[in-house]
Amino acid sequence: MNGKVDVTIIGAGPYGLSIAAHLRKLNVDFRILGRPMHSWLVNMPKDMLLKSAGFASNLYDPDRAFPLRRYCEEHHVPYGDIDFPIPLEAFCSYGKAFQERFVPNLEDEDVAALTQVDGGFDVRLNYGKVFRTQKIIVAVGLDYFRHIPKELASLPKEFLSHSADHHDLVKFKGKEVVVIGSGAAGTDIAVLLHENQTKVHLVARQRSMNFGAPWDNSAQPFLHRLRNPISGIGPGMRGKIWSDAPWLYRFFSDDFRIMTAKTFLGPSGGWFMKERARGLDVFLGFTVASSTVSEGRVRLDLIKHDGSTNQLSGNHVISATGYIVDVKHIPFLNSSIVEKLRLVGKAPRLSCHFESSVPGLYFVGPISATSFGPVMRFMVGADFTSRKISKHLAALCNTRKWWRSGSLETSGTG
């Protein structure tokens, strides 16, 4: 056993780093494990532009002193609060700068297993060392929840990949690729491939390509602006409610929470991709009925919503079909822990402090969307999360320290 700690954060993306910055300010004894901004650096395509607005693309320190705007000013990087697409590379550099400034104790380690013990958990790292912690915050993002339709899943891996498998798309130059899905990932990858001299076919069940609209409504009439206020997840009254009052979401029925967390702000490309996508070869209203490999090429049988069929072939298929959250897919959670979790759908049911039904085990980020709403699918959700969970944990840990100190002083004077 290699020491004890009050709190351990697993994951070093926007949520994990923001929480760590708050715990550090509150003098909570914690460890944070993971590579900074790993999913953003590895699982998203190079030259991508963020779909979220600049003002909603922050990591959160306790004093809100280092937003993306501040980083861009310090490093002379172009920036705009609204309707100025932020390059992925700039955001990742900002995230790493945030980590170096506010979370210098980040450990580049992976968790192999988590075991519940009396008074907490044993954390086993990949290289074999074990330490004990009283509280665990799971901030692993989406990578464990990649979804590939069953009609594609049997293809050999050299012919099939998920959109999250690709950062540099140059390896597909001169080849023929079929992209499945027209959400942000599918649209971005298809456009970037097309611009990189790759022959691309985009297949989507949607009957039209959807692109978000610019957020700035300052030129609109007053009543329009009143009905469509700007929030961290876009314009609109519902978005404003979910963004500003995530605590409210827990009072709705499970069915409503599951449906809304999944479908609110459905698949769409960024508004700035509309013109760039005009040259794509698209098959809209189609789903994949079957897939095979023949003579070194993937062959897809497609069926349209009206029953008509089509066929496509290519060197490779990229499934940009998103993620389906399922807590059972987190590999370091053993079955004895998972079996104790109460669920909303396939995600843990969480308290107002993000704690699951397993005492001391907390979940944040997209996996918390069925408890706190669709804002948790976006970076801006880290604002509420980091404030809420850090105050809760600081109160618990500091009370425990005070009690221990008081007990020692009492026993020493007895």
PDB file of C-alpha atoms in Angstrom, residues 202-209 281-287 304-305:
ATOM      1  CA  LEU A 202     -21.188  10.692 -46.174  1.00  0.00           C
ATOM      2  CA  VAL A 203     -24.156   8.531 -45.132  1.00  0.00           C
ATOM      3  CA  ALA A 204     -26.730   9.728 -42.592  1.00  0.00           C
ATOM      4  CA  ARG A 205     -30.198   8.689 -41.475  1.00  0.00           C
ATOM      5  CA  GLN A 206     -31.196  12.346 -41.298  1.00  0.00           C
ATOM      6  CA  ARG A 207     -33.012  13.602 -44.376  1.00  0.00           C
ATOM      7  CA  SER A 208     -31.078  16.857 -44.477  1.00  0.00           C
ATOM      8  CA  MET A 209     -27.738  18.133 -43.279  1.00  0.00           C
ATOM      9  CA  ASP A 281     -21.116  13.406 -51.768  1.00  0.00           C
ATOM     10  CA  VAL A 282     -23.976  12.742 -49.337  1.00  0.00           C
ATOM     11  CA  PHE A 283     -26.531   9.950 -48.963  1.00  0.00           C
ATOM     12  CA  LEU A 284     -29.255  11.367 -46.727  1.00  0.00           C
ATOM     13  CA  GLY A 285     -32.120   9.394 -45.233  1.00  0.00           C
ATOM     14  CA  PHE A 286     -30.099   6.165 -45.455  1.00  0.00           C
ATOM     15  CA  THR A 287     -29.051   3.609 -42.854  1.00  0.00           C
ATOM     16  CA  LYS A 304     -33.571   4.596 -47.352  1.00  0.00           C
ATOM     17  CA  HIS A 305     -36.486   5.715 -45.206  1.00  0.00           C
TER      18      HIS A 305
END
